[in-house]
Short mmCIF file of C-alpha atoms in Angstrom, two decimals:
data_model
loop_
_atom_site.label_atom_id
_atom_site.label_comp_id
_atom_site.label_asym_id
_atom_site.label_seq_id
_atom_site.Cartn_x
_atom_site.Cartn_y
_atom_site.Cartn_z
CA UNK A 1 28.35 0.05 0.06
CA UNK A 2 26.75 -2.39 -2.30
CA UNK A 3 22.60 -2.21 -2.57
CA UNK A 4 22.71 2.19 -2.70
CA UNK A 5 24.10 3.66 -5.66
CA UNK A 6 26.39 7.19 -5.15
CA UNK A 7 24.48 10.54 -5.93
CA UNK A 8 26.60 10.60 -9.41
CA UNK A 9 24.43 7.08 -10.22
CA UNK A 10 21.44 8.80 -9.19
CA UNK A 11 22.24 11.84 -10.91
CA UNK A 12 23.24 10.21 -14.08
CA UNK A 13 20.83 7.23 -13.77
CA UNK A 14 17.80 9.30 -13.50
CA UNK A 15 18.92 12.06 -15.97
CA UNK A 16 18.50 14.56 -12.96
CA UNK A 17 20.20 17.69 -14.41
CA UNK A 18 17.18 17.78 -17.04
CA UNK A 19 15.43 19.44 -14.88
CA UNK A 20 14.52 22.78 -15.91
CA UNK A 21 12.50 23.68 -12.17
CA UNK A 22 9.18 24.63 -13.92
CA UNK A 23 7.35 23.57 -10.68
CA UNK A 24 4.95 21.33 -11.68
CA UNK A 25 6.21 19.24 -9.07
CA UNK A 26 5.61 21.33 -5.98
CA UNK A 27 2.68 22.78 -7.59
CA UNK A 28 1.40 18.68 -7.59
CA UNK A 29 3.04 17.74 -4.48
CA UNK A 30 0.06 17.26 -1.68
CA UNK A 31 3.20 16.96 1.06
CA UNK A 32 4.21 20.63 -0.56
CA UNK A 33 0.61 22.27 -0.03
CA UNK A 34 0.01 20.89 3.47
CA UNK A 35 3.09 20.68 4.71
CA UNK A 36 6.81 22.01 3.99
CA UNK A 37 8.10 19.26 1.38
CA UNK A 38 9.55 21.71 -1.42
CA UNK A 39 10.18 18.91 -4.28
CA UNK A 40 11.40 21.28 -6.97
CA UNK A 41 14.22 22.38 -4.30
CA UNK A 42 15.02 19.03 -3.42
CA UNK A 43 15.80 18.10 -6.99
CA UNK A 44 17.69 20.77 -7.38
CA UNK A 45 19.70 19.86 -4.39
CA UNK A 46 20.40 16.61 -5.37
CA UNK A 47 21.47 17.69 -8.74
CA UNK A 48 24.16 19.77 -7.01
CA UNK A 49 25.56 17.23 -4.74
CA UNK A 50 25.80 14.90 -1.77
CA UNK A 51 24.49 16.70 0.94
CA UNK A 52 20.69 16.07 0.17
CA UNK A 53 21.14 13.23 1.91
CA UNK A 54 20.51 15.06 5.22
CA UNK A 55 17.36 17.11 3.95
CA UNK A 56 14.82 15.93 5.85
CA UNK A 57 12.56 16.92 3.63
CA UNK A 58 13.35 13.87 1.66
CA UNK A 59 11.38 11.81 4.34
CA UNK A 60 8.55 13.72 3.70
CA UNK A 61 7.72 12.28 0.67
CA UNK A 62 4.46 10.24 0.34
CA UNK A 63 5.41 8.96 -2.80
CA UNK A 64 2.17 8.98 -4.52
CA UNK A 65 3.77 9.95 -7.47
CA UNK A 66 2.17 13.29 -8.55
CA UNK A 67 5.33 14.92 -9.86
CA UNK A 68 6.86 11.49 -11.91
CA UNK A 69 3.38 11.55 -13.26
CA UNK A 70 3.92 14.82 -14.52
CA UNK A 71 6.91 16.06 -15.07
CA UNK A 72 7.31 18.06 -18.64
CA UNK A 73 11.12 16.59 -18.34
CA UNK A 74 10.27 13.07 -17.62
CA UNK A 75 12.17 12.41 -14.76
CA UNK A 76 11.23 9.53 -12.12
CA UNK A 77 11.38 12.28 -9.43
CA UNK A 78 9.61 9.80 -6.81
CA UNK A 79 12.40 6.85 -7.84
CA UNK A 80 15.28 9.45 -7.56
CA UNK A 81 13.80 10.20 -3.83
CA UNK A 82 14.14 6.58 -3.14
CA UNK A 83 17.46 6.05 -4.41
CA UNK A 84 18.77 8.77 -2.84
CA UNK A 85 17.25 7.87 0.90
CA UNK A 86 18.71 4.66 -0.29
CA UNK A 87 21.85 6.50 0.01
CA UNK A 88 21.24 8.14 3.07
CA UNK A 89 20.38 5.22 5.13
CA UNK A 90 23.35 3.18 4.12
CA UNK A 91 24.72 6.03 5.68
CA UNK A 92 22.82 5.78 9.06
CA UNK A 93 20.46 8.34 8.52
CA UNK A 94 17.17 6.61 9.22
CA UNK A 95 14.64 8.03 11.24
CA UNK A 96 14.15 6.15 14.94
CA UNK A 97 10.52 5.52 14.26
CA UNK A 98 11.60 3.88 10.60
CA UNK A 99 14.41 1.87 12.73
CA UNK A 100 11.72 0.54 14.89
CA UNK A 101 9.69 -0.81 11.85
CA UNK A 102 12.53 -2.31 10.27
CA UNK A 103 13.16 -4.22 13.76
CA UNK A 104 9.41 -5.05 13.68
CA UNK A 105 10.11 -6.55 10.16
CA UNK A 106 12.90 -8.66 11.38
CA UNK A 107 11.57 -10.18 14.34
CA UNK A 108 8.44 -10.37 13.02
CA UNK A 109 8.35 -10.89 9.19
CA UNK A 110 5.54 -7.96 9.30
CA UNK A 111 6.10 -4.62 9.54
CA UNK A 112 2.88 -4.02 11.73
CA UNK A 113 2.27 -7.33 13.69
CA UNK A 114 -0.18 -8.93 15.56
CA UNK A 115 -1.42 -7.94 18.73
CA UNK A 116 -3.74 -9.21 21.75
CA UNK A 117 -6.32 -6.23 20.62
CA UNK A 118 -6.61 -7.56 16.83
CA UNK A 119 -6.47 -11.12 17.59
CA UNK A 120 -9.67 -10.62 19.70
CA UNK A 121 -10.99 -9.04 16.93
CA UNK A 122 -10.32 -11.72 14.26
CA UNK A 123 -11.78 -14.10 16.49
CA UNK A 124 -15.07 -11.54 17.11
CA UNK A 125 -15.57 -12.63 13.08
CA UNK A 126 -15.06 -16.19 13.24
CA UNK A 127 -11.50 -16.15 12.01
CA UNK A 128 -8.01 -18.07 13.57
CA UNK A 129 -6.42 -15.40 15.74
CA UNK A 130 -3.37 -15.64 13.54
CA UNK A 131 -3.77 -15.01 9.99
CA UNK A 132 -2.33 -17.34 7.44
CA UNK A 133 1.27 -15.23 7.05
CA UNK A 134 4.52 -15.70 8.70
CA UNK A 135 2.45 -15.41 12.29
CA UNK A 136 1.24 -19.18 11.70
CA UNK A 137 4.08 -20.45 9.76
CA UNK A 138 7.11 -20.41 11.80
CA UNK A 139 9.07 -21.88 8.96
CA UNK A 140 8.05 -19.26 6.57
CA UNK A 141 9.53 -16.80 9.24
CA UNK A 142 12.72 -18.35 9.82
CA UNK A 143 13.14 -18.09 5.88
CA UNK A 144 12.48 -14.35 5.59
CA UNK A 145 14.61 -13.84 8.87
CA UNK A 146 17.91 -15.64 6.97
CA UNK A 147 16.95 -14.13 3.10
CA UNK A 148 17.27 -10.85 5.42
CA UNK A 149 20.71 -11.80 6.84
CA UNK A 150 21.55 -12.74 3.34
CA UNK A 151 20.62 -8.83 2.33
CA UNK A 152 22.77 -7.66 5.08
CA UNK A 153 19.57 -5.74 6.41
CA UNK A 154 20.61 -5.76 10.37
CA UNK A 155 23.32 -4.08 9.43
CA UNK A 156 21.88 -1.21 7.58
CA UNK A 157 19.06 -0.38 9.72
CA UNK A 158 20.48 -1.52 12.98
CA UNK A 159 20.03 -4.09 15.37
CA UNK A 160 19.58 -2.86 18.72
CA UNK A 161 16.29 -2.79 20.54
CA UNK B 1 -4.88 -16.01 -15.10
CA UNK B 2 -8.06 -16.63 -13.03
CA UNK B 3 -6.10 -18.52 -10.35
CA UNK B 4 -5.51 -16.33 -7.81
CA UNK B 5 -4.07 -16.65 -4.08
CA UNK B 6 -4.93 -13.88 -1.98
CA UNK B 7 -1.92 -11.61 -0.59
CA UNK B 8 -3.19 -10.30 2.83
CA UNK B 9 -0.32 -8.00 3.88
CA UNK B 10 0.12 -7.18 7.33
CA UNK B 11 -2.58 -4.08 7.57
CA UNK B 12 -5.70 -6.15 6.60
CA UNK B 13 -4.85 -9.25 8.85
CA UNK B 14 -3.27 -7.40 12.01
CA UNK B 15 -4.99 -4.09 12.12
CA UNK B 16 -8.29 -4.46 10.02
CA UNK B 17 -9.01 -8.52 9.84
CA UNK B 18 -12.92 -7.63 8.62
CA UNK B 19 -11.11 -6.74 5.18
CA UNK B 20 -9.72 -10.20 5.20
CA UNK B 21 -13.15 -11.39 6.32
CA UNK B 22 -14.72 -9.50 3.23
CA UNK B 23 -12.41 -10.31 1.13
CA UNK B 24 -13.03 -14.61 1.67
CA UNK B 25 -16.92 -13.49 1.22
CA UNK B 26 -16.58 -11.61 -1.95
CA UNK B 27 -14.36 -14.14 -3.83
CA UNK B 28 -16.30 -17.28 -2.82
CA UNK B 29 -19.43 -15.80 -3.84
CA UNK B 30 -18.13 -14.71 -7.48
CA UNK B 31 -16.86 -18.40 -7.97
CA UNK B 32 -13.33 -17.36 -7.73
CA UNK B 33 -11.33 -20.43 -7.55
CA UNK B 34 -8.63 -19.10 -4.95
CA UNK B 35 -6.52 -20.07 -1.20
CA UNK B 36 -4.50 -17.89 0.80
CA UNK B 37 -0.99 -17.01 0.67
CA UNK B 38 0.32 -19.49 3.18
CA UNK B 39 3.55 -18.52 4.89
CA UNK B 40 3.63 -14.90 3.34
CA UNK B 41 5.32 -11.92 4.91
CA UNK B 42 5.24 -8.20 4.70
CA UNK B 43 5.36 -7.65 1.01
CA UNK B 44 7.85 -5.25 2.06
CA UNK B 45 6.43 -2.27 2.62
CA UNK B 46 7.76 0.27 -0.60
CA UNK B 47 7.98 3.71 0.89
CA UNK B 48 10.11 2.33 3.89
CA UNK B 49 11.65 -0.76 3.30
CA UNK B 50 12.54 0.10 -0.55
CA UNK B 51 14.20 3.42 0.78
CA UNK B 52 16.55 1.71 2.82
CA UNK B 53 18.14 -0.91 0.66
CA UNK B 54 16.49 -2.11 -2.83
CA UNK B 55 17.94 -5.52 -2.75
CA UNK B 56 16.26 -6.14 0.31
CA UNK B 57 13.08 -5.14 -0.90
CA UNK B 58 13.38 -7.06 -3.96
CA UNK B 59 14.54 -10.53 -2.14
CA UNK B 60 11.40 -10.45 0.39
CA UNK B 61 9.22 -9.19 -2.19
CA UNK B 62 9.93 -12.45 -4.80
CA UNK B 63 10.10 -14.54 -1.80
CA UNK B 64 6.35 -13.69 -1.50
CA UNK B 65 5.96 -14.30 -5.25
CA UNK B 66 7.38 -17.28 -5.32
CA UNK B 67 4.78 -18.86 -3.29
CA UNK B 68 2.40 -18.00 -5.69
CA UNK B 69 4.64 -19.35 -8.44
CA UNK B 70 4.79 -22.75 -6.62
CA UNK B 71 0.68 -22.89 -7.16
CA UNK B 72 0.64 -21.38 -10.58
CA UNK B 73 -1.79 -18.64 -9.22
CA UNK B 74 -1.53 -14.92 -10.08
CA UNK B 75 -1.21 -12.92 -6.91
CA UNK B 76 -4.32 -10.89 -5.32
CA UNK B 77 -3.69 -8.09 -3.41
CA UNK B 78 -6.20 -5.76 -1.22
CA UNK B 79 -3.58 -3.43 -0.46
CA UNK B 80 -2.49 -0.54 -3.02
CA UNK B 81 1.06 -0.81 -1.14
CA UNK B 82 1.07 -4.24 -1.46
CA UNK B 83 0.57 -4.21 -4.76
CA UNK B 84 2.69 -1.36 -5.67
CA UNK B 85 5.59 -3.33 -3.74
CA UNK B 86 5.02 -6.46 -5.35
CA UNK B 87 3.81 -5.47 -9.07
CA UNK B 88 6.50 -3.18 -9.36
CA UNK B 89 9.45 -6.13 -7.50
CA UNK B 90 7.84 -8.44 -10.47
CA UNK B 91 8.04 -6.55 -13.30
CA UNK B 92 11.62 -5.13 -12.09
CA UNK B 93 12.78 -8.87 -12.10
CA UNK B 94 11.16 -9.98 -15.30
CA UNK B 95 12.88 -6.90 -16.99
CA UNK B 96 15.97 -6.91 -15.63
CA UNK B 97 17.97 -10.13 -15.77
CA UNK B 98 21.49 -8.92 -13.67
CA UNK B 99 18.62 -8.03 -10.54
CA UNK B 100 16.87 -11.56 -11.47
CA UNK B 101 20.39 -12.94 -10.67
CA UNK B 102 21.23 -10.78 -8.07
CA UNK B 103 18.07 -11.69 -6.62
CA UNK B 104 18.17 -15.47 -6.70
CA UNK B 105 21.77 -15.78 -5.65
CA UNK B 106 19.89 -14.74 -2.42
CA UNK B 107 16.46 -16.70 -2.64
CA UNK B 108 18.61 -19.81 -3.42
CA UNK B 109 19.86 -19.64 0.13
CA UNK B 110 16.29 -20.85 1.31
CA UNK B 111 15.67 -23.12 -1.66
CA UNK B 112 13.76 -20.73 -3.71
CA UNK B 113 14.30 -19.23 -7.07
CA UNK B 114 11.98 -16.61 -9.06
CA UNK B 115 11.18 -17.56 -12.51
CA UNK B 116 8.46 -14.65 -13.60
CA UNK B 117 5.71 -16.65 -14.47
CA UNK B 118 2.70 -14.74 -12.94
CA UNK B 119 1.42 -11.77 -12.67
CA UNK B 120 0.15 -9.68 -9.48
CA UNK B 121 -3.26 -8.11 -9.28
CA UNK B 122 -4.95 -5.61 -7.73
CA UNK B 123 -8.69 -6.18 -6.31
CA UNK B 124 -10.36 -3.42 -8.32
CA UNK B 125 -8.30 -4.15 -11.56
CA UNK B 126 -9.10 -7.41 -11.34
CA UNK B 127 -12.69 -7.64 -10.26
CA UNK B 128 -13.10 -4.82 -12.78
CA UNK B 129 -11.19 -6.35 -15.94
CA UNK B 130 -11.64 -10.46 -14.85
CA UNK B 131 -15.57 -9.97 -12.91
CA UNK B 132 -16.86 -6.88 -14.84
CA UNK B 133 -19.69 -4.47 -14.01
CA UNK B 134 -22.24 -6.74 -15.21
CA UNK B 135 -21.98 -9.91 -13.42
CA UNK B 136 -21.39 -8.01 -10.33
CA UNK B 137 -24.55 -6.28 -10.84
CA UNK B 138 -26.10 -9.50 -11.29
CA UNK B 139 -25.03 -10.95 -8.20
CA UNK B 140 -26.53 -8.14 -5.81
CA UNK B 141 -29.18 -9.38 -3.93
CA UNK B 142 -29.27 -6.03 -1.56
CA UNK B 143 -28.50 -2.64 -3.82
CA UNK B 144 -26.79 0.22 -1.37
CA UNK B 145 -28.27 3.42 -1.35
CA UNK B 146 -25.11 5.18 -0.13
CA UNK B 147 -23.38 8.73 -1.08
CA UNK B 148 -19.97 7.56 -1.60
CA UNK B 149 -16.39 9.31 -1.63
CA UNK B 150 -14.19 7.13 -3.68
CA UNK B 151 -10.92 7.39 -2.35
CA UNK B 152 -8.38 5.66 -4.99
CA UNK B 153 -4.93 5.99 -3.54
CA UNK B 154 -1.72 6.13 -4.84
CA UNK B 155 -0.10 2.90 -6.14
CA UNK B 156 -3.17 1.36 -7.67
CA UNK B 157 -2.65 3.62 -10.41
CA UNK B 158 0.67 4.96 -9.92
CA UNK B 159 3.17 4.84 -11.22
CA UNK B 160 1.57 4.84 -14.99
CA UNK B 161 4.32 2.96 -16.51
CA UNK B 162 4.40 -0.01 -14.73
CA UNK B 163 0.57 -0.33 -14.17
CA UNK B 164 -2.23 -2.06 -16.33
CA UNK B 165 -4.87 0.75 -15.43
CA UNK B 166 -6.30 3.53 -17.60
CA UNK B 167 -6.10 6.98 -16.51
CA UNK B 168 -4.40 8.51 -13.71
CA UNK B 169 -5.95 12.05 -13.50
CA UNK B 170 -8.96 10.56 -14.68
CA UNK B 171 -9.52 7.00 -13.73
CA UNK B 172 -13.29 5.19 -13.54
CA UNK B 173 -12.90 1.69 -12.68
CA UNK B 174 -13.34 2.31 -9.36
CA UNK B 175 -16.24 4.54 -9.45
CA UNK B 176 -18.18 2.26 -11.97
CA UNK B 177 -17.61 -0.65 -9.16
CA UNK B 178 -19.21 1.54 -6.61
CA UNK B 179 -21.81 2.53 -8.40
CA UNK B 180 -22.71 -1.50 -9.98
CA UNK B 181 -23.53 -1.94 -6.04
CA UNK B 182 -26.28 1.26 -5.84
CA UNK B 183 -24.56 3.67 -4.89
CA UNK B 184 -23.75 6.73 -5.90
CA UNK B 185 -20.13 8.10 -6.25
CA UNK B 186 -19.78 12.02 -5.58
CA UNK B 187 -17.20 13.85 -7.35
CA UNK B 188 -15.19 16.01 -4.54
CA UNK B 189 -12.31 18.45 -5.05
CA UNK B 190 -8.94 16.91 -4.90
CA UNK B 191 -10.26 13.10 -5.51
CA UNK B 192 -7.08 12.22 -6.29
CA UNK B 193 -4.93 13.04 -3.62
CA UNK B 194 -3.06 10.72 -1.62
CA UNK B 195 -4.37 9.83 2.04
CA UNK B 196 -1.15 11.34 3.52
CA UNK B 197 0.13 7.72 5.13
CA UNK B 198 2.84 6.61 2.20
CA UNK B 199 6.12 6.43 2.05
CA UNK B 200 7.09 6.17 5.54
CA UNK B 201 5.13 9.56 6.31
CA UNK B 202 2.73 8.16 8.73
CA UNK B 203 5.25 5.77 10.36
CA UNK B 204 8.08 8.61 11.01
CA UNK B 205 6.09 12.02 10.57
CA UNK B 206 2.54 11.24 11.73
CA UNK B 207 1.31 15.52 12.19
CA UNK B 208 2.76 15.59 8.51
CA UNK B 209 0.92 12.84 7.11
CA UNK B 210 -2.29 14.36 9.16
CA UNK B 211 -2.22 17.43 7.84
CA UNK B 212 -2.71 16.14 4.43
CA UNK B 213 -5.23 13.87 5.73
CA UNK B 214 -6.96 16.83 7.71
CA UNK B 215 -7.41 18.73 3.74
CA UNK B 216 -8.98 15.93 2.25
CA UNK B 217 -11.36 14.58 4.67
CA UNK B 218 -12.34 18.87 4.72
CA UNK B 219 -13.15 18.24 1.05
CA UNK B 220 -14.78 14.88 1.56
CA UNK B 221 -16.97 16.66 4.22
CA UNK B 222 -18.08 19.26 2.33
CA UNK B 223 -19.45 16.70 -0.45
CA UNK B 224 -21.83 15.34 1.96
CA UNK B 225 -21.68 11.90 1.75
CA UNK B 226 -22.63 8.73 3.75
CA UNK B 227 -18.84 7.49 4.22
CA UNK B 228 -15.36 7.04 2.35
CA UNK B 229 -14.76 3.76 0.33
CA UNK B 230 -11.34 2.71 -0.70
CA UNK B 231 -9.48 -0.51 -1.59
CA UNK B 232 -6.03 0.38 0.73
CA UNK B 233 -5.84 -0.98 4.37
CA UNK B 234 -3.35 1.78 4.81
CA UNK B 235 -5.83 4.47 3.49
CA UNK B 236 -8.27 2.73 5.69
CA UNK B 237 -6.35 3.52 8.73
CA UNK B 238 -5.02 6.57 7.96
CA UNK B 239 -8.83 7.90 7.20
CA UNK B 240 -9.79 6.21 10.37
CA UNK B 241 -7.29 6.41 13.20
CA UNK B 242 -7.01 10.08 11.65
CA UNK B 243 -10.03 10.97 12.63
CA UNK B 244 -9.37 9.69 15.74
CA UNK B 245 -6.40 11.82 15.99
CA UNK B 246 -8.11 15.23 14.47
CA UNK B 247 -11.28 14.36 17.01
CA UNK B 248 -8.85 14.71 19.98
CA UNK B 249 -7.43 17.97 18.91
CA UNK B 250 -11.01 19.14 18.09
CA UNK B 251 -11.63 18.62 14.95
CA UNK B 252 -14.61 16.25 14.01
CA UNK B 253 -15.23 14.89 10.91
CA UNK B 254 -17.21 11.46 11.76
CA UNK B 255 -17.26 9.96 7.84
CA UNK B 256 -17.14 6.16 8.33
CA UNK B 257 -14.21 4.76 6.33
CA UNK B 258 -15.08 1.47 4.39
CA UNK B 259 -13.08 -0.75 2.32
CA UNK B 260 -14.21 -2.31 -1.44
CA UNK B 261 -14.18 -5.88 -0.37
CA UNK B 262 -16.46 -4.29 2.55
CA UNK B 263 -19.15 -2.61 0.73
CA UNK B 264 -19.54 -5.71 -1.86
CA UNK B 265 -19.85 -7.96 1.08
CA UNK B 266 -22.55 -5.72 2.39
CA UNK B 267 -24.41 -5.47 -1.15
CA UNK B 268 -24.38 -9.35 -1.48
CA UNK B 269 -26.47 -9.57 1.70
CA UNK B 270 -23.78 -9.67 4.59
CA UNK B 271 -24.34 -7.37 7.58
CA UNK B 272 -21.88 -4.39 8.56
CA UNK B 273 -21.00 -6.65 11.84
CA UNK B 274 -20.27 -9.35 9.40
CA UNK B 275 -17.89 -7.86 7.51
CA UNK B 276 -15.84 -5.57 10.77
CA UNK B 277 -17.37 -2.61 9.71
CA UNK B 278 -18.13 -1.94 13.50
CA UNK B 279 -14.53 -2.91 14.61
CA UNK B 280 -12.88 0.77 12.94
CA UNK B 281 -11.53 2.31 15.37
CA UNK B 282 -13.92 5.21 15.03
CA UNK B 283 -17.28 4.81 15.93
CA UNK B 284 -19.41 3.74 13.35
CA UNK B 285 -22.65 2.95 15.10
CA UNK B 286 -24.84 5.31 13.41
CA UNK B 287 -23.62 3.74 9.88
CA UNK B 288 -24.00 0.34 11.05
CA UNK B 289 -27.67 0.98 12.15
CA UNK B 290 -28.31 3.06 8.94
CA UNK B 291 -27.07 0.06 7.03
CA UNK B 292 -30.01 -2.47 9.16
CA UNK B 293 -29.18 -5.98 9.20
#
């Protein structure tokens, strides 16, 4: 489907099969030493084919960039991890909390919006209770709601809700 | 370009509007001339949104960039996801002409087209490179005597090749902007290490994202100091309603979690009510009193 490339893309793309699994990803990765993201694994899984798509693991992924940063080989681990979930959810796999922020951005043109709690607050400090954004532009939202059709995003992430 | 209209995000406006509050103090006071993003949206969000689908990501994010174009301002951001969404969706499209096409053929659909004319910013690069140490200095009219933890984040610095910023392992810029305000900024093992909320973690896999939160606010403790400062509404939250979450499973750190624009809005005279400081979602009392009016 257009907008994900196919693992080969990725693989080829991203010069993937560099990799010589030296570690210094995991042994950067703060996702690897507090929790169970194995990086240098999941690059070699996606070098061997299309099933990394369903490793989880590949949600676990802060991306803060450690191992791109780093890597003796020079690959854009962090961009191949994004690409490759790119894949995946074209696919359906996207997590149900991830679906409900991609409604939220929809409906909302924000991906956290307002609510009756924060708007009290902005008023406590003397501001509007809607900020300048989307919230108080209805226009501006209708926009981002069509450039969204446009992009085919409903149908990627889902509708329902 | 010393134009500037201010990004908020969704984080800063929604969740933690005494940022936004800050933010309005701190650039009126330094003479910035600069407005508000009217009509902007999520800038999308880069760990989720540019997982899913990159078109998508790249049409929202030049939508938001176009408005800026339409002033000939350079785009602020108080957000290091903001920024990494939007910096990195600008410099993709100024690089790459087919996306550039690709990407209008949809912005041209609601009468907008992205040309690549300005540049987007982020707070501590540009107060640090545009402001500088100095002048800040000289605009202090109440020095901080704080123990800070500088928390830099991810995506102000990262990645290195499409950022303006000096060092990644080893970065100052933000330090030397703490410390122009009188306080002191404590080194602490594992500085650098991401909050734990990026890249969809918190959204999807919250005890993930807490456990790396959990290991850094351990270091942070054991340095001591008065409270965290960063320039990331998401690092904000993810300090703060984390230590709401780690309180309730019995684990209490109680390090008040305060944002750049925050901290220079108190050192220019403005109290911690003034700026939200109070409205965390932690309690911050004792801060707020240690702070006086």
């Amino acid at each position: 489907m257009a907008g994900a490339p196919s693992i080969e893309e990725v693989i080829e793309d991203f010069n993937v099969l560099k990799c010589m699994q030296c570690g210094v990803c995991s042994g950067s990765c703060p996702s690897g030493r507090q929790a169970s993201l194995n990086v240098r694994r999941l690059v070699r899984k996606i070098g061997r084919d299309h099933a990394a798509i369903c490793d989880e693991s590949l949600w676990m992924c802060t991306t803060c960039y450690n191992c791109q940063e780093r890597c003796p080989r020079g690959i854009a681990i962090v961009d191949v991890i994004l690409a490759v979930r790119s894949i995946a959810a074209h696919e359906g796999l996207i997590l149900e909390r991830h679906r409900h922020v991609a409604y939220l951005l929809q409906e909302h043109g924000h991906a956290v919006p307002i609510d009756d709690t924060h708007k009290e607050k902005r008023m406590q400090l003397g501001l509007n209770s809607l900020p300048s954004t989307v919230h108080s532009h209805p226009d501006d939202l209708k926009d981002v709601k069509h450039l969204l059709a446009s992009c085919g995003f409903g149908e990627i992430t889902g509708r329902k809700e | 370009m010393m134009r500037i209209s201010l990004f908020l995000g969704c984080l800063v406006p929604n969740r933690y509007p005494g940022i936004e509050k800050a933010t309005g103090i701190c650039l009126e006071t330094l003479g910035i001339d600069w407005k508000e993003l009217d009509g902007a949206s999520c800038c999308p969000a880069p760990g989720v949104f540019r997982s899913f689908d990159e078109p998508t990501w790249l049409a929202l994010a030049s939508r938001n960039i176009t408005l800026s174009e339409t002033d000939d301002r350079d785009v602020l951001t108080i957000c290091n996801g903001c920024y990494g969404s939007l910096a990195d969706a600008n410099l993709k499209l100024k690089n790459n002409s087919l996306l550039k096409e690709q990407t209008n053929s949809h912005l041209s659909q609601i009468g907008r087209h992205f040309d690549g004319t300005i540049d987007v910013r982020h707070i501590i690069e540009f107060l640090y490179s545009e402001i500088g140490v100095q002048k800040i200095k000289e605009k202090i009219v109440r020095p901080l005597d704080l123990k800070v933890a500088v928390h830099y984040g991810c995506h102000m610095l990262k990645p290195s090749s499409s950022r303006a910023t000096a060092s990644v392992e080893h970065p100052s810029v933000f330090d030397e902007l703490v410390e122009a305000l009188g306080c002191t900024s404590v080194d602490y093992p594992d500085k650098m290490e991401c909050c734990g909320a990026g890249g969809g973690v918190r959204s999807a896999l919250g005890e993930t994202a807490l456990a790396i939160t959990e290991h850094k606010l351990g270091k942070i403790e054991d340095a001591d100091v008065d409270c965290i400062v960063e320039a990331c509404p998401f690092c904000h939250m993810q300090f703060d309603a984390g230590q709401v979450s780690l309180a309730g499973k019995g684990r209490e750190f109680g390090i008040p979690v305060i944002h750049y624009s925050q901290l220079l809005a108190l050192s220019l005279g403005y109290s911690a009510e003034d700026v939200g400081i109070n409205l965390n979602e932690m309690d911050c009392s004792d801060f707020c009193n240690l702070l006086g009016k």
